C-alpha positions as MATLAB code, in Angstrom:
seq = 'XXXXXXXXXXXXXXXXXXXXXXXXXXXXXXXXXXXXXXXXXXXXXXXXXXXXXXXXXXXXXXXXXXXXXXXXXXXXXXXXXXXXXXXXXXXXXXXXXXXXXXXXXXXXXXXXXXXXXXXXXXXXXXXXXXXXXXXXXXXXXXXXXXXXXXXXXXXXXXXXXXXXXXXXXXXXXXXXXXXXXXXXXXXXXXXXXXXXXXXXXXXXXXXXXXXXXXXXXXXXXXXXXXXXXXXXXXXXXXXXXXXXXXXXXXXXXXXXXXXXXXXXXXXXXXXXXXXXXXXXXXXXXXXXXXXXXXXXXXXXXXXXXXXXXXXXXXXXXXXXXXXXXXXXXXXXXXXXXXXXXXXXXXXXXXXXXXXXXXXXXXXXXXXXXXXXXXXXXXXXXXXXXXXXXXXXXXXXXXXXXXXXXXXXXXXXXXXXXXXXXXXXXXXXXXXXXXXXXXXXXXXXXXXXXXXXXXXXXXXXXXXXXXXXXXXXXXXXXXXXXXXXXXXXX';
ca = [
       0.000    0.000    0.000;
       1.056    3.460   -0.917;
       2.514    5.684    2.303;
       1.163    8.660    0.105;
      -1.987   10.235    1.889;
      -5.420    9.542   -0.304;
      -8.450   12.158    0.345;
     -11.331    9.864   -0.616;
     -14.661   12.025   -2.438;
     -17.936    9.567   -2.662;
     -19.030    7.398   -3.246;
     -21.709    9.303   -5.535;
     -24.720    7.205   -5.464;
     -25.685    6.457   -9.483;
     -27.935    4.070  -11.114;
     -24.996    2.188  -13.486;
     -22.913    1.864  -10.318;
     -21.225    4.119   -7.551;
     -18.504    6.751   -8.679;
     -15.745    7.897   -6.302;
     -12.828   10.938   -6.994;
      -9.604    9.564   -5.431;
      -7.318   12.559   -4.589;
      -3.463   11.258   -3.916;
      -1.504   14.137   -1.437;
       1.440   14.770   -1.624;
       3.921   17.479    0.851;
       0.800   18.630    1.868;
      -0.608   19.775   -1.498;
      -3.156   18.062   -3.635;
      -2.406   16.468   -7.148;
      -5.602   15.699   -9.403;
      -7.090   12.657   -8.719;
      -8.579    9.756  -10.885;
     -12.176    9.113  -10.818;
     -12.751    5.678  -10.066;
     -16.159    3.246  -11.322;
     -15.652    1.117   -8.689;
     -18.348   -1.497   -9.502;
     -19.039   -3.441  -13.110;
     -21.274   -2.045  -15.012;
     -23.531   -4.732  -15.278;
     -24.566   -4.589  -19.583;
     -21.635   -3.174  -21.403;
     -21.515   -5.424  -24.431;
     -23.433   -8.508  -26.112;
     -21.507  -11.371  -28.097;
     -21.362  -15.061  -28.668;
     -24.344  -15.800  -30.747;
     -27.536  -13.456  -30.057;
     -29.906  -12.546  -32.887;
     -29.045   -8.816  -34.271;
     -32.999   -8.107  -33.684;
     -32.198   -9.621  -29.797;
     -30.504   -6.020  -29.180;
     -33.633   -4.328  -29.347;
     -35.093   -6.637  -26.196;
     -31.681   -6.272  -24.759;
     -30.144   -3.376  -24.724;
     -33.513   -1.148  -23.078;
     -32.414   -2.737  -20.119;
     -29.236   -1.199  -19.619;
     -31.051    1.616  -18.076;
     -34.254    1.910  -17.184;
     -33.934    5.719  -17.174;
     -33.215    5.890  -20.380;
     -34.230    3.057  -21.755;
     -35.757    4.684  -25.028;
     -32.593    6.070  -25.939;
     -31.118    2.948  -25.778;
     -34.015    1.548  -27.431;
     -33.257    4.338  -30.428;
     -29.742    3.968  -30.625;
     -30.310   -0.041  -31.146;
     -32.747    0.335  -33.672;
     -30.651    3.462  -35.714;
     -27.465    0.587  -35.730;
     -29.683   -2.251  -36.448;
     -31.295    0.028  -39.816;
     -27.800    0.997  -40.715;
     -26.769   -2.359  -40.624;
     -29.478   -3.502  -42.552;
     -29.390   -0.301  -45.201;
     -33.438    0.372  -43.180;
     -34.538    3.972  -42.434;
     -38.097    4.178  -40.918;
     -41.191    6.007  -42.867;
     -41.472    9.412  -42.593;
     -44.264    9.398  -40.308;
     -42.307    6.648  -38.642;
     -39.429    8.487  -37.446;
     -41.757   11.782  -36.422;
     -42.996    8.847  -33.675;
     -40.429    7.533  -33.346;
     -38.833   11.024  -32.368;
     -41.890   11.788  -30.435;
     -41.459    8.830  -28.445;
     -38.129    9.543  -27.652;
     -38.542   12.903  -26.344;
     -41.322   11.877  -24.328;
     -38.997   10.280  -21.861;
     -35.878   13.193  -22.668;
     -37.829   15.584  -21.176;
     -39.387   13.471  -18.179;
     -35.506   12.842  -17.179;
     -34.845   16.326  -17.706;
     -38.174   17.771  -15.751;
     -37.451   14.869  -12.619;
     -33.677   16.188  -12.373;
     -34.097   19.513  -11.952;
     -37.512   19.238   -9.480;
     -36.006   16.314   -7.516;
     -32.593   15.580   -8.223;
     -30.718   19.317   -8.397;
     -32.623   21.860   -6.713;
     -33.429   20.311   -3.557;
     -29.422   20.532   -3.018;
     -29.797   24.470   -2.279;
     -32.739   23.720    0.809;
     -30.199   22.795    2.665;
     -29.576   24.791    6.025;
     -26.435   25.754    5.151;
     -27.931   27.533    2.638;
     -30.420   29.353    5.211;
     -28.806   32.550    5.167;
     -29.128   33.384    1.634;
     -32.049   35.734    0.730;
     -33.544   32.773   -1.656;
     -33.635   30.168    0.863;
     -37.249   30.567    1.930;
     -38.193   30.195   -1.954;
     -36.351   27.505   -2.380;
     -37.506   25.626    0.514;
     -41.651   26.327   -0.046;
     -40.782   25.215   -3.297;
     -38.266   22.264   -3.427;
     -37.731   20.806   -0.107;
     -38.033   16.738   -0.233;
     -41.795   16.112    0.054;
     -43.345   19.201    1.017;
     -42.155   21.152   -2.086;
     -44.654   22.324   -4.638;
     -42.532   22.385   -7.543;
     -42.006   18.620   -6.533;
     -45.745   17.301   -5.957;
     -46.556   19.791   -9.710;
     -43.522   18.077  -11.691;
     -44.302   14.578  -10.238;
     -48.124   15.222  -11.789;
     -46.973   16.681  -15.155;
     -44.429   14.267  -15.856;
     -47.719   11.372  -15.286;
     -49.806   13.032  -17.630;
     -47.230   13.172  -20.265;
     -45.876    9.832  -19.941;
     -49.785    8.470  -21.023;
     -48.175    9.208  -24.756;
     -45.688    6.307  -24.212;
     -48.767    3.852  -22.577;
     -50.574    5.092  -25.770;
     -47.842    4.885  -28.230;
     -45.377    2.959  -26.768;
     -47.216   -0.169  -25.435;
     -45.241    0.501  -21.471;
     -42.388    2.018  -20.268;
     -39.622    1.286  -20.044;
     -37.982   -1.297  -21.952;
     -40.704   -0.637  -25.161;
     -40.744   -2.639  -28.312;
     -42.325   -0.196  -30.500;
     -39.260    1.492  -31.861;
     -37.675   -0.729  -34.860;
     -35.122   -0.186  -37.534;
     -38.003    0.966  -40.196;
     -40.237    2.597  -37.644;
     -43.176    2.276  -34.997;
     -45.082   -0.486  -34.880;
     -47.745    1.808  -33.388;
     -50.162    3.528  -35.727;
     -51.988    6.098  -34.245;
     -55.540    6.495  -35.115;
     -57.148   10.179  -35.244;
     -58.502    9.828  -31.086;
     -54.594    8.723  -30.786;
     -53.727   12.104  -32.001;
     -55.863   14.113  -29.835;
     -55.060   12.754  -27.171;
     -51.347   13.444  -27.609;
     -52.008   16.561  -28.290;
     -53.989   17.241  -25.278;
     -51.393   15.822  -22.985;
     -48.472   18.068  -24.881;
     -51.382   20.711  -23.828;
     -51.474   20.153  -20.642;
     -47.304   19.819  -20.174;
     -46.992   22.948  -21.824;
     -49.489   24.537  -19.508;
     -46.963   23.174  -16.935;
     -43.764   24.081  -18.159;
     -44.920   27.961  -18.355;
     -46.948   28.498  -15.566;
     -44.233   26.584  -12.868;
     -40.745   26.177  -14.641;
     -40.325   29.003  -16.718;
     -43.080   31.309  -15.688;
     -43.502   32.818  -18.824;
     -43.580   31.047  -22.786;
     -41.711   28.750  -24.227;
     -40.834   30.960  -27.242;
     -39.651   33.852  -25.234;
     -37.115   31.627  -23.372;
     -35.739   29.775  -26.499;
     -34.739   32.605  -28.303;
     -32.400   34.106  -25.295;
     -29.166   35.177  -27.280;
     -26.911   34.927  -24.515;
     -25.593   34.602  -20.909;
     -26.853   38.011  -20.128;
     -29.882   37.721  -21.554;
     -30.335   34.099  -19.424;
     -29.550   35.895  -16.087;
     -31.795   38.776  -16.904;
     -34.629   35.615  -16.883;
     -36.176   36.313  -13.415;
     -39.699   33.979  -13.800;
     -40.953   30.561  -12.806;
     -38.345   28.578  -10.934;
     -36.218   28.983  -14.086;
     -35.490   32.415  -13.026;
     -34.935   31.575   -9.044;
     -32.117   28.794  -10.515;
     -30.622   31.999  -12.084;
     -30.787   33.810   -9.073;
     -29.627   31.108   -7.388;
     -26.848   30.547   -9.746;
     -25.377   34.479   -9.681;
     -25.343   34.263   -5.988;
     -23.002   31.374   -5.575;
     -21.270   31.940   -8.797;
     -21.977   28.732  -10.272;
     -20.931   29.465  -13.567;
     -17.481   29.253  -11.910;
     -18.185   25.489  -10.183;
     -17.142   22.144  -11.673;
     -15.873   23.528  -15.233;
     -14.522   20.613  -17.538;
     -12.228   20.307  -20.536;
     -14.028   23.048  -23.038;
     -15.127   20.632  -25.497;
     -18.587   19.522  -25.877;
     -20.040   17.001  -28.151;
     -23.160   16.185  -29.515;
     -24.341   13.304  -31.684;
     -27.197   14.965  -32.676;
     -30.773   14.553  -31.240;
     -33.752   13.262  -33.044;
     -32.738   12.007  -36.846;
     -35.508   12.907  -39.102;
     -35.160   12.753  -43.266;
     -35.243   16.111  -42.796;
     -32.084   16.559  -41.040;
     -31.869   16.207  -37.080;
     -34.294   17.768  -34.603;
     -30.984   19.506  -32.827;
     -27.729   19.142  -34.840;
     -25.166   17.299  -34.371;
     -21.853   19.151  -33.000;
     -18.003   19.446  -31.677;
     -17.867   22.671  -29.899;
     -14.720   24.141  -28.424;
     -12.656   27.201  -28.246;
     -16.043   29.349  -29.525;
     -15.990   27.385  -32.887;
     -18.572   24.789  -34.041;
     -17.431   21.724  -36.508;
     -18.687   18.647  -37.469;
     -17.603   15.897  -35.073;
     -15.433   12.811  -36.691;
     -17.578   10.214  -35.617;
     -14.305    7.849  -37.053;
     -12.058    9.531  -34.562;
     -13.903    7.952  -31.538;
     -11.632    5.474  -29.885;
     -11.783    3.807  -26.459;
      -8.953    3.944  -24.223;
      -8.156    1.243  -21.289;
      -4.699    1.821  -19.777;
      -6.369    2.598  -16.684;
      -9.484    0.594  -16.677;
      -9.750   -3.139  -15.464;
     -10.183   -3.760  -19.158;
      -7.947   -6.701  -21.639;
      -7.399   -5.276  -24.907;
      -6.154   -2.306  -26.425;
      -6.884    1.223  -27.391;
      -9.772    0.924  -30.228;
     -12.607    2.520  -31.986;
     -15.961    1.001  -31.195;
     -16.451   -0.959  -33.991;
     -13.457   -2.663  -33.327;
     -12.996   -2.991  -29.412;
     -14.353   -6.095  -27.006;
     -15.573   -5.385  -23.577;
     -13.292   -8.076  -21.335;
     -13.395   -7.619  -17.948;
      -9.669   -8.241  -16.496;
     -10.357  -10.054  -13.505;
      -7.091   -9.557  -11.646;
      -7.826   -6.062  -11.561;
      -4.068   -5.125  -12.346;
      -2.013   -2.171  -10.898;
      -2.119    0.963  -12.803;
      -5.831    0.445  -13.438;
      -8.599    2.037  -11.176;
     -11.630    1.694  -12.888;
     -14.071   -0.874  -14.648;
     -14.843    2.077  -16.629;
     -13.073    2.716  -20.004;
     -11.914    6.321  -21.101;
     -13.489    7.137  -25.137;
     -11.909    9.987  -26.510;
     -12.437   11.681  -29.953;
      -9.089   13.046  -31.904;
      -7.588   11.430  -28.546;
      -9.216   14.085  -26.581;
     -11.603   14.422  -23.440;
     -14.646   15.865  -24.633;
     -18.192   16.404  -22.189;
     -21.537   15.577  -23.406;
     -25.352   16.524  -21.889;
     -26.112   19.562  -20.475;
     -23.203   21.754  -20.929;
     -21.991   19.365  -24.261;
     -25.843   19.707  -25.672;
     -25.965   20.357  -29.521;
     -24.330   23.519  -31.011;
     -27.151   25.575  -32.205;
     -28.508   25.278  -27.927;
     -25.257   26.725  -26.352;
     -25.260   29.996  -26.087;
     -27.501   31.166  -23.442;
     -26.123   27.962  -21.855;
     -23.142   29.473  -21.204;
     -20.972   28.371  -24.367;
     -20.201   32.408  -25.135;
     -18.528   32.797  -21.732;
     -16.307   30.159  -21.851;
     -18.739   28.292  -19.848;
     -18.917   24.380  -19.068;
     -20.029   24.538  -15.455;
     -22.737   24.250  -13.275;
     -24.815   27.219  -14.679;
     -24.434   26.032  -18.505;
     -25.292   22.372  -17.717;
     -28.389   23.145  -15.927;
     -29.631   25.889  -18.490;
     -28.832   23.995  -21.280;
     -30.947   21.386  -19.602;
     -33.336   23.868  -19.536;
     -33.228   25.151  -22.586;
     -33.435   21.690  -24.006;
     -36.848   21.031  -22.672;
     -38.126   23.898  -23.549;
     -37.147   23.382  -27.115;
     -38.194   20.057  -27.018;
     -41.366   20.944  -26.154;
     -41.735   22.796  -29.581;
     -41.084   19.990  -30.850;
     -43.053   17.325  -30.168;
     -46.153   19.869  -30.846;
     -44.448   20.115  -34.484;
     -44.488   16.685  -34.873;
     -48.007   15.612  -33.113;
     -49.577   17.975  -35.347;
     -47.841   16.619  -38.676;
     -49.014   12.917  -37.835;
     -51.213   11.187  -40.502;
     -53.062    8.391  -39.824;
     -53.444    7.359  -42.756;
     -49.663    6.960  -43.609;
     -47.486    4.026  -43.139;
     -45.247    4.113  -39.640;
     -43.168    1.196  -40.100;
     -41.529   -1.082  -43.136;
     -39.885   -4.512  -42.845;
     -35.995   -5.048  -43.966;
     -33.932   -7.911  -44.314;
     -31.308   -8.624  -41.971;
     -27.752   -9.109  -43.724;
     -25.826  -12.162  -43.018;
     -22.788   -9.953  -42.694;
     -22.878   -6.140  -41.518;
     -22.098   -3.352  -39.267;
     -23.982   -0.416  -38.218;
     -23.730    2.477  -35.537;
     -26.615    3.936  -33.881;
     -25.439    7.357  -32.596;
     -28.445    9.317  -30.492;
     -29.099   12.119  -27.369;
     -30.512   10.901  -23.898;
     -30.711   13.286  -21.263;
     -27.711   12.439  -19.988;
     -25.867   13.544  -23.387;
     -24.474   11.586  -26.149;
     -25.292    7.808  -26.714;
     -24.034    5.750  -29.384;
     -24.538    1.459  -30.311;
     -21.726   -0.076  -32.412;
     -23.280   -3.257  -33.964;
     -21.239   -6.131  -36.221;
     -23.208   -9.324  -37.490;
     -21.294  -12.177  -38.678;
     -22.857  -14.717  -40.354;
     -26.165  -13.630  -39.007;
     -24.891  -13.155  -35.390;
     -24.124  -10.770  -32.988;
     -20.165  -10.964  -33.222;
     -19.518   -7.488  -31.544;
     -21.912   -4.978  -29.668;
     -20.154   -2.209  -28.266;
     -21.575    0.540  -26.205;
     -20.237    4.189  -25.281;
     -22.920    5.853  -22.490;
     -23.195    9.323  -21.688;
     -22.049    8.973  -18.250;
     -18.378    6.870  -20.072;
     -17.917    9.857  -21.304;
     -18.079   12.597  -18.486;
     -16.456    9.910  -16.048;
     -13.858    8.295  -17.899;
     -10.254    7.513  -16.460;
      -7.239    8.323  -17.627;
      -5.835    8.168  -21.295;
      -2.254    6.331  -21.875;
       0.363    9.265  -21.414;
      -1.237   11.446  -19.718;
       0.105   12.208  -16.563;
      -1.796   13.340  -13.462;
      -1.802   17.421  -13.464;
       0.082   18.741  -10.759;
      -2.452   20.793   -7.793;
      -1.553   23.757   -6.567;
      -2.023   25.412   -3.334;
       1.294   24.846   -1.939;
       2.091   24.490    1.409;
      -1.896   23.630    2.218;
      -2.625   21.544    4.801;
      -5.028   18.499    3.679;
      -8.380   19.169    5.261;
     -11.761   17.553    5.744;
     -14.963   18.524    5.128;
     -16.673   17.312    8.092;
     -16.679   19.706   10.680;
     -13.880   19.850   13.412;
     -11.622   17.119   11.568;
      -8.426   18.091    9.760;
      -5.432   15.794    8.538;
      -6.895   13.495    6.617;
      -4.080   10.725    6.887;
      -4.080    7.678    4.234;
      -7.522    7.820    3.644;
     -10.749    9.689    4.575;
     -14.469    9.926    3.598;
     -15.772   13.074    3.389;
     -19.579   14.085    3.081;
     -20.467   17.014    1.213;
     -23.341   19.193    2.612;
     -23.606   21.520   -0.896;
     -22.392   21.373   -4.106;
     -20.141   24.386   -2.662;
     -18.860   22.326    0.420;
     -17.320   19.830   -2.039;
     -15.592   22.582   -4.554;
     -14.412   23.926   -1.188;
     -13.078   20.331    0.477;
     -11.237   19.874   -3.476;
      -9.928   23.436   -3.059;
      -8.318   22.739    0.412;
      -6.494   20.323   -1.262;
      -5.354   22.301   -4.181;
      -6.960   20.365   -6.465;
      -9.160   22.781   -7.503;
      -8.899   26.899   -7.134;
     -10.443   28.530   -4.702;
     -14.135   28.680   -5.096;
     -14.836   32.420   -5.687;
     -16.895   33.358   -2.859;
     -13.958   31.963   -0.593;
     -11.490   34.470   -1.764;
];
C-alpha cells in the first residue's frame, strides 16, 4: 500500500454503479485525482451468438432511465446495418417517443434531483432560501408534488404509443409499430397541452418561445420567472458558472434524426468554434481501466473484464476519446445551435451552462413534439420490414438526457459478433488516457483538510460528506486540487 496520503470524495450514489474521486496528497498539497467506477457495469456489451434483432429486447435494459434512448440507438445501428430507415411518419414517432422520456428525465432532475441541493440549512442565510424551501424541499415542495403530476400526464403518450415504459418494443429499424388512429392524435395533443401549460406556468413562468430565443448569458440571467429564473438567481449568488468547469469541449451526436435533417444538430464545440464531429475519430482507451485489450474505436474494441484487476488500473470504466481528446456531453456538451444562453459564449462548461442547457433543451423540445403531433397522418405508413444481412455493421449514434449515446453493432454470419456501447455517463467519467500524466495541484504548502466539521489531517484515507455542491468545490480546493471557489477568496 502506498505511504502517500489519499483524500477519498464519494461514493456518488448512481444508477450504473457508484462513482468515487480519489485525490493522492502529496507534501501537503493536492495532485488531481482519478475518478474511479468502482463497480461493473452490469450490460456493457453482447456477443457469442444473439440474434441482431435480440438487441432491441436487450439493450432497453441497460437503463431503465433511459431506456428509449437505448431503445433508439439499437434500432438506428440495427437500420444501418441492414441499409433500413423508418417512414417518414415513422421516425416523427419515433422522435416523439423519444422525447417523451428526454424531457421526463430532464423535468425529474431539476424538481427532484438538483434543486433540492440548495434547501439545505447551510444555505439558510441566503435571501432565496425561503423560496427555495416552499418550493423544493423533499416532500413538502410544490414544484415537486406539480412536476411529479406533469411528468404522469405526459408519460400516457408512451402507454398510448409505446405499449409501457420502459424497456418498449415499439421502436424498430423501419419505424413504430404503433399507428396512431385520429382519437390517438388528440389525445397526444392534449397531454403536450397540458405539459406545456406546466412548463410555463411553474418552470419558466412565462412562454416557451420567449425563453428559447435568449441570445446569450446576459440575456439568461436577466430571466427572473418561474423557478427557471430563481435557478438563475440562485446561480449568480453562488457563482456557479465558476463550479465544476470541464475540458471546453462539448459534443453532440445529434438529437432526433428525421429525413429532414436532425431535430438539434449534431456538433463538436470548443474554443467558440462549431465543426462537425469525426464520428471515425472515436476510440476507447483502457490503460487505466480493469479492461484486456487495447486502445480501439468502437467498432473494433471487445468489452473483457480483467479479472485480476491489475495495478495501474482504477476503474471498470473505459476512457473514449475523440481526436484522442476528453470531450463532455449533456447539459453543458448539448448540440451547437442550444449553447449559447447555456453558457458556451462565456467560456462556460459549469454548473450554470449544464443546468440551463438542460433547460433550454426542454423547452425546445417541447416545440417539438407539438411540431411533430400535429404533422401525424393516420393514414400513412409508420413502419416497413428489412432484411437482416448475413454480414454487416452499423452504428446507432443518439441524445438521452444524460448527453451523447451511441450502439456499435457487427453481425457475422447472421450473429451478434460485436456490440459495443459508449454511455453518456463513459464519457463525463472516464479515467485516464495512456500518457497522460496526473496534473500537478496547486495550493502549496496547504494543509489536507476535511470537510466534516472539526476534523483536519486526513491521513491515508478519509471519507468526506459534502453538505452543498459548494462544500465539495471547497473540500477539493483545500487540497489544491481545484482553485479557490470564488466566494472563498
Amino acid at each position: 500500500m502506498s505511504d502517500t496520503p489519499r483524500l477519498v470524495v464519494g461514493p456518488f450514489n448512481r444508477v450504473e454503479g457508484d462513482l468515487e474521486v480519489h485525490l493522492d496528497l502529496a507534501g501537503g498539497a493536492g495532485g488531481r485525482g482519478p475518478g474511479q467506477q468502482p463497480a461493473l457495469p452490469r450490460v456493457r456489451a453482447h456477443a457469442g451468438g444473439p440474434r441482431p434483432s435480440d438487441a432491441l429486447t436487450l439493450t432497453p435494459r441497460i437503463c431503465g432511465i433511459c431506456s428509449i434512448s437505448q431503445s433508439a440507438a439499437a434500432a438506428r445501428a440495427l437500420g444501418a446495418a441492414m441499409g433500413l430507415a423508418p417512414t417518414d411518419q415513422g421516425a416523427w414517432l419515433a422522435a416523439l417517443i423519444h422525447a417523451v422520456e428526454n424531457v421526463s428525465d430532464h423535468l425529474v432532475h431539476f424538481n427532484l434531483f438538483f434543486m433540492p441541493d440548495f434547501t439545505r440549512p447551510c444555505y439558510a442565510a441566503r435571501p432565496w432560501y425561503p423560496r427555495a424551501v416552499a418550493r423544493f424541499a423533499a416532500i413538502e415542495g410544490q414544484a415537486g408534488r406539480a412536476a411529479i403530476a406533469a411528468r404522469s400526464g405526459l408519460m400516457h403518450i408512451l402507454g398510448l404509443m409505446a405499449g409501457k415504459w420502459p424497456h418498449t418494443l415499439a421502436l424498430q429499424p423501419g419505424g413504430v409499430t404503433r399507428t396512431p388512429g385520429p382519437r390517438d392524435i388528440l389525445r397526444i395533443q392534449t397531454e403536450l397541452r397540458m405539459f406545456r401549460k406546466h412548463l410555463e406556468t411553474q418552470v419558466f413562468g412565462g412562454r416557451l418561445e420567449d425563453f428559447v430565443v435568449l441570445a446569450s448569458v446576459a440575456d439568461l440571467l436577466r430571466w427572473d420567472r418561474g423557478d427557471a429564473g430563481l435557478f438563475v438567481e440562485i446561480a449568480a449568488d453562488l457563482d456557479l458558472d465558476r463550479l465544476g468547469r470541464g475540458a471546453g469541449r462539448y459534443l453532440s451526436f445529434g438529437a432526433y434524426p428525421l429525413a429532414e435533417g436532425h431535430g438539434f444538430a449534431p456538433g463538436l464545440w470548443q474554443a467558440g468554434a462549431v465543426t462537425a464531429p469525426d464520428m471515425a475519430a472515436i476510440a476507447e482507451d483502457l490503460s487505466h481501466a480493469w479492461m484486456l485489450g487495447g486502445t480501439a474505436h468502437p467498432f473494433d474494441g471487445v468489452t473483457r473484464p480483467d479479472e485480476t484487476m491489475r495495478e495501474g488500473a482504477y476503474s471498470w470504466c473505459k476512457a473514449p476519446r475523440l481526436g484522442g481528446q476528453p470531450v463532455e456531453v449533456g447539459g453543458a456538451g448539448a448540440a451547437a445551435d442550444r449553447r449559447p444562453s447555456a453558457g458556451g459564449g462565456s467560456g462556460g462548461g459549469g454548473v450554470l451552462a449544464r443546468v440551463a442547457g438542460r433547460l433550454l433543451e426542454l423547452a425546445r423540445t417541447q416545440l417539438l413534439m407539438e411540431t411533430w403531433a400535429a404533422a401525424l397522418d393516420p393514414g400513412a405508413v409508420f413502419m416497413v420490414q428489412g432484411r437482416m444481412p448475413e454480414t454487416g455493421a452499423g452504428a446507432g449514434l443518439v441524445e438521452a438526457a444524460r448527453g451523447s449515446l451511441g450502439h456499435w453493432l457487427r453481425i457475422e454470419g447472421g450473429k451478434i459478433a460485436s456490440y459495443q456501447i459508449i454511455a453518456p455517463t463513459t464519457w463525463n467519467f472516464s479515467p485516464r488516457q495512456r500518457g497522460r500524466a496526473r496534473a500537478a495541484g496547486g495550493g502549496a504548502g496547504r494543509r489536507p483538510g476535511c470537510a466534516r466539521r472539526g476534523q483536519s489531517g486526513c491521513g491515508a484515507a478519509c471519507r468526506a460528506q459534502f453538505r452543498s455542491l459548494h462544500g465539495l468545490h471547497r473540500a477539493l480546493s483545500a487540497v489544491g486540487a481545484l482553485p479557490p471557489h470564488p466566494r472563498d477568496i
